[in-house]
CSV table of C-alpha atoms in Angstrom, one decimal:
chain,number,residue,atom,x,y,z
A,1,MET,CA,21.0,77.9,171.4
A,2,ARG,CA,21.9,79.7,168.3
A,3,LEU,CA,24.7,81.8,170.0
A,4,VAL,CA,26.0,78.3,171.2
A,5,ALA,CA,25.9,76.8,167.9
A,6,ALA,CA,27.7,79.9,166.4
A,7,ILE,CA,30.5,79.7,169.1
A,8,ILE,CA,30.9,75.8,168.2
A,9,ARG,CA,31.0,76.3,164.3
A,10,ASP,CA,33.7,79.3,164.9
A,11,ALA,CA,35.5,77.1,167.0
A,12,CYS,CA,35.5,74.0,164.6
A,13,PHE,CA,35.5,75.6,161.1
A,14,PRO,CA,37.3,79.3,161.8
A,15,VAL,CA,37.0,81.8,159.1
A,16,VAL,CA,40.3,82.3,157.5
A,17,CYS,CA,41.7,84.3,154.5
A,18,CYS,CA,41.6,82.8,151.4
A,19,SER,CA,45.2,83.5,150.6
A,20,CYS,CA,47.3,83.3,153.5
A,21,MET,CA,44.8,81.5,156.0
A,22,ASP,CA,45.3,83.6,158.7
A,23,PRO,CA,42.2,84.5,160.9
A,24,VAL,CA,39.5,87.0,159.5
A,25,ASP,CA,36.3,88.2,160.9
A,26,THR,CA,34.4,87.7,157.6
A,27,GLU,CA,35.0,85.3,154.3
A,28,GLY,CA,37.4,86.8,151.9
A,29,LEU,CA,41.0,88.3,152.2
A,30,CYS,CA,42.6,89.6,155.5
A,31,PRO,CA,43.6,93.4,154.9
A,32,LYS,CA,47.2,92.6,153.9
A,33,CYS,CA,46.2,90.5,151.0
A,34,TRP,CA,43.5,92.6,149.9
A,35,SER,CA,46.3,95.4,149.5
A,36,MET,CA,48.0,92.8,147.2
A,37,ILE,CA,45.4,92.5,144.6
A,38,ARG,CA,46.0,94.8,141.3
A,39,TRP,CA,42.4,95.7,140.6
A,40,ILE,CA,41.5,96.5,136.8
A,41,THR,CA,40.0,99.8,136.5
A,42,ASN,CA,40.0,102.7,133.4
A,43,PRO,CA,41.8,103.1,131.2
A,44,ARG,CA,41.7,99.8,129.3
A,45,CYS,CA,40.8,98.7,125.7
A,46,CYS,CA,37.5,99.3,125.3
A,47,VAL,CA,37.4,95.5,123.9
A,48,CYS,CA,39.9,93.1,125.6
A,49,GLY,CA,40.2,95.0,128.5
A,50,VAL,CA,43.8,95.2,128.7
A,51,PRO,CA,44.8,97.8,131.1
A,52,PHE,CA,46.7,101.1,129.7
A,53,GLU,CA,49.8,102.5,131.5
A,54,PHE,CA,48.5,106.1,130.4
A,55,GLU,CA,45.3,108.0,130.1
A,56,VAL,CA,43.2,107.7,126.7
A,57,ALA,CA,40.2,108.7,125.2
A,58,ASP,CA,37.1,106.4,125.7
A,59,GLY,CA,36.7,104.1,123.2
A,60,MET,CA,40.4,103.4,122.6
A,61,LEU,CA,41.5,100.0,121.4
A,62,CYS,CA,45.0,98.4,122.1
A,63,PRO,CA,47.1,97.5,119.4
A,64,SER,CA,46.2,93.8,119.2
A,65,CYS,CA,42.7,94.9,118.6
A,66,LEU,CA,43.4,97.4,116.3
A,67,ARG,CA,45.3,94.6,114.3
A,68,LYS,CA,42.3,92.3,114.5
A,69,LYS,CA,39.1,92.7,116.6
A,70,PRO,CA,38.3,89.4,118.5
A,71,HIS,CA,34.8,87.8,117.9
A,72,PHE,CA,33.8,88.7,121.5
A,73,ASP,CA,32.5,92.6,121.9
A,74,ARG,CA,33.8,93.3,125.1
A,75,ALA,CA,35.8,91.3,127.9
A,76,ILE,CA,36.4,92.6,131.7
A,77,ALA,CA,38.3,91.0,134.5
A,78,ALA,CA,38.4,92.0,138.1
A,79,PHE,CA,42.2,92.1,138.9
A,80,GLU,CA,45.2,91.2,137.0
A,81,TYR,CA,47.1,87.8,137.0
A,82,ASP,CA,50.4,87.9,138.9
A,83,ASP,CA,52.3,85.8,141.2
A,84,PHE,CA,49.8,86.6,144.1
A,85,SER,CA,46.5,86.1,142.5
A,86,ARG,CA,47.8,83.3,140.6
A,87,ASN,CA,47.8,81.5,144.1
A,88,LEU,CA,44.1,82.3,144.8
A,89,ILE,CA,42.9,81.1,141.2
A,90,LEU,CA,44.9,77.9,141.1
A,91,LYS,CA,43.6,77.1,144.9
A,92,PHE,CA,40.0,77.9,143.2
A,93,LYS,CA,40.6,75.5,140.4
A,94,HIS,CA,42.8,72.6,141.6
A,95,LEU,CA,42.7,72.5,145.3
A,96,ASP,CA,38.9,72.4,146.1
A,97,VAL,CA,38.7,75.7,147.5
A,98,THR,CA,35.2,76.0,145.7
A,99,LEU,CA,33.8,78.4,148.4
A,100,MET,CA,35.8,81.0,146.7
A,101,ALA,CA,33.5,81.2,143.7
A,102,LYS,CA,31.3,83.4,145.7
A,103,LYS,CA,33.7,85.9,146.4
A,104,LEU,CA,35.5,86.0,143.2
A,105,ALA,CA,31.8,86.0,141.3
A,106,GLY,CA,31.2,89.0,143.8
A,107,TRP,CA,34.4,91.1,142.3
A,108,ILE,CA,33.9,90.0,138.8
A,109,TYR,CA,30.0,91.4,139.1
A,110,ALA,CA,31.2,94.7,140.6
A,111,ALA,CA,33.9,95.1,137.7
A,112,ALA,CA,31.3,94.2,134.9
A,113,ALA,CA,28.4,95.6,137.0
A,114,ALA,CA,27.0,97.4,133.1
A,115,GLU,CA,27.2,94.4,131.1
A,116,PHE,CA,25.2,92.5,133.4
A,117,ARG,CA,22.5,95.1,133.3
A,118,ASN,CA,22.6,95.0,129.6
A,119,ALA,CA,22.6,91.5,129.0
A,120,ASP,CA,20.1,88.7,128.7
A,121,LEU,CA,22.0,85.3,129.3
A,122,ILE,CA,24.8,83.7,131.4
A,123,ILE,CA,27.0,80.8,130.0
A,124,PRO,CA,29.8,79.5,131.5
A,125,THR,CA,32.9,78.3,129.3
A,126,PRO,CA,32.6,74.8,129.0
A,127,MET,CA,35.0,71.9,129.9
A,128,HIS,CA,35.9,68.6,128.4
A,129,PHE,CA,33.8,65.7,129.8
A,130,PHE,CA,37.2,63.8,130.9
A,131,ARG,CA,38.6,66.9,132.7
A,132,ARG,CA,35.6,67.6,134.4
A,133,LEU,CA,35.6,63.9,135.8
A,134,MET,CA,39.0,64.4,136.9
A,135,ARG,CA,38.6,67.5,138.5
A,136,ARG,CA,35.1,67.0,139.6
A,137,TYR,CA,33.9,70.7,138.9
A,138,ASN,CA,34.0,72.9,136.4
A,139,GLN,CA,35.3,76.2,138.1
A,140,SER,CA,33.4,78.5,135.3
A,141,GLU,CA,30.3,77.0,136.1
A,142,LEU,CA,30.6,77.6,139.8
A,143,LEU,CA,31.2,81.3,139.3
A,144,ALA,CA,28.6,81.6,136.7
A,145,LEU,CA,25.9,79.9,139.0
A,146,GLU,CA,27.2,82.6,141.6
A,147,LEU,CA,26.7,85.6,139.0
A,148,LYS,CA,23.1,84.4,138.1
A,149,LYS,CA,22.2,84.6,141.9
A,150,LEU,CA,23.8,88.1,141.7
A,151,SER,CA,22.3,89.4,138.6
A,152,GLY,CA,18.9,87.5,138.3
A,153,LEU,CA,19.7,86.5,134.7
A,154,GLU,CA,18.8,83.2,133.0
A,155,TYR,CA,21.6,80.8,133.3
A,156,GLU,CA,22.1,78.0,130.6
A,157,PRO,CA,25.0,75.8,130.9
A,158,ARG,CA,24.1,73.2,128.0
A,159,ILE,CA,24.6,75.7,125.1
A,160,LEU,CA,28.4,75.2,124.8
A,161,ARG,CA,30.3,72.2,124.7
A,162,LYS,CA,33.6,70.9,124.6
A,163,ILE,CA,33.8,68.3,121.8
A,164,ARG,CA,37.3,67.6,121.4
A,165,ARG,CA,40.2,67.1,124.2
A,166,THR,CA,42.9,69.7,124.1
A,167,PRO,CA,46.4,70.0,125.6
A,168,ARG,CA,46.3,72.5,128.6
A,169,GLN,CA,46.8,76.1,127.4
A,170,GLU,CA,49.5,76.9,130.3
A,171,GLY,CA,52.9,77.8,128.8
A,172,LEU,CA,51.9,77.7,125.0
A,173,SER,CA,52.4,80.7,122.6
A,174,ARG,CA,49.3,82.8,121.4
A,175,ALA,CA,49.8,81.3,118.0
A,176,GLN,CA,49.5,77.6,119.7
A,177,ARG,CA,46.8,78.5,121.9
A,178,LEU,CA,44.6,79.7,119.2
A,179,LYS,CA,45.4,76.7,117.4
A,180,ASN,CA,44.9,74.2,120.0
A,181,VAL,CA,41.3,75.4,120.8
A,182,ARG,CA,40.4,75.9,117.3
A,183,GLY,CA,37.3,73.6,116.3
A,184,SER,CA,37.3,72.3,119.9
A,185,PHE,CA,33.8,73.6,120.9
A,186,GLY,CA,30.5,72.6,119.7
A,187,LEU,CA,26.9,73.7,120.2
A,188,ASP,CA,24.0,72.1,121.1
A,189,GLU,CA,21.3,72.7,118.4
A,190,LYS,CA,18.6,72.2,120.8
A,191,TYR,CA,19.7,75.5,122.7
A,192,VAL,CA,20.1,77.7,119.6
A,193,SER,CA,16.8,79.7,120.2
A,194,LYS,CA,18.0,80.8,123.6
A,195,ILE,CA,20.9,83.1,122.0
A,196,CYS,CA,19.0,84.1,118.9
A,197,GLY,CA,19.3,88.1,118.9
A,198,ARG,CA,20.1,87.9,122.6
A,199,ARG,CA,23.0,89.6,124.9
A,200,VAL,CA,25.5,86.8,126.1
A,201,ILE,CA,27.7,87.0,129.1
A,202,LEU,CA,30.6,84.2,129.0
A,203,VAL,CA,32.1,83.2,132.2
A,204,ASP,CA,35.4,81.8,132.7
A,205,ASP,CA,38.3,82.2,135.3
A,206,VAL,CA,41.3,83.7,133.7
A,207,LEU,CA,41.5,85.5,130.2
A,208,THR,CA,45.1,84.9,128.8
A,209,THR,CA,45.3,85.5,125.0
A,210,GLY,CA,41.6,85.3,124.7
A,211,SER,CA,41.7,82.4,122.3
A,212,THR,CA,39.4,80.1,124.3
A,213,ALA,CA,37.0,83.0,124.7
A,214,ASN,CA,37.2,84.2,121.1
A,215,GLU,CA,36.5,80.7,119.6
A,216,CYS,CA,33.3,80.3,122.1
A,217,ALA,CA,32.0,84.0,121.0
A,218,LYS,CA,32.6,83.1,117.2
A,219,LEU,CA,30.4,79.8,117.8
A,220,LEU,CA,27.8,81.9,119.7
A,221,LYS,CA,27.6,84.5,117.3
A,222,LYS,CA,27.6,82.0,114.2
A,223,HIS,CA,24.3,80.8,115.7
A,224,GLY,CA,22.8,84.2,116.1
A,225,ALA,CA,24.0,85.6,119.4
A,226,ALA,CA,23.8,89.5,119.2
A,227,TRP,CA,26.4,90.4,121.3
A,228,VAL,CA,29.0,88.5,123.4
A,229,SER,CA,30.6,89.8,126.7
A,230,VAL,CA,33.4,87.9,128.5
A,231,VAL,CA,34.0,88.3,132.1
A,232,THR,CA,36.7,86.7,134.4
A,233,ALA,CA,38.3,87.1,137.6
A,234,ALA,CA,41.7,87.5,136.5
A,235,ARG,CA,43.6,88.7,133.0
A,236,VAL,CA,47.2,88.4,132.1
A,237,ASP,CA,48.8,91.6,130.9
A,238,ILE,CA,50.4,90.2,127.8
């Protein structure tokens, strides 16, 4: 009966590539689309995670972090955000392809394994109530839940809140992004004890200028977090 059920399932709901929708044997990407992903590896900035184009010594910072270090201690992304990966992220965020959360989380976990080994708590980047109502889900929460399963770490989505609705960040300059998110996040005082002296992992789908991650990390540090790592599926090389 199980074999028959599997045959019927495969016939009615064939497994397809997350990107091109061609048939595949297992969930994820077909070999061609897999080869299109630009994975981020060392050398990269030891704080913001931006990849370097040349070999550098361990612990090197990029020019941006040398000028002003962010409030978060480290940011790690699995792959670069380009024309190809943008298609994956947009499907996940806006086209309800939520099954991709498990695959994206697996790539994040592989890229940031050391951060998870040393962390205490996973927190998703919050979304404003009205935006969540329109989208019906927060993609950062979906990723964080999958990362909780992979790591076994405590997960707490109630600590950070988006208290002010802001325009979308897409198309804004770095300065505009910083201004846009300033003061837009809050922290629920009931859960402050959960972050005091602890190492926190903040989860999001894409890191662009880091303005959102920086504002959240600033708030977490202000209320006692000992360390804040930011992990994302993708990052924009700017």
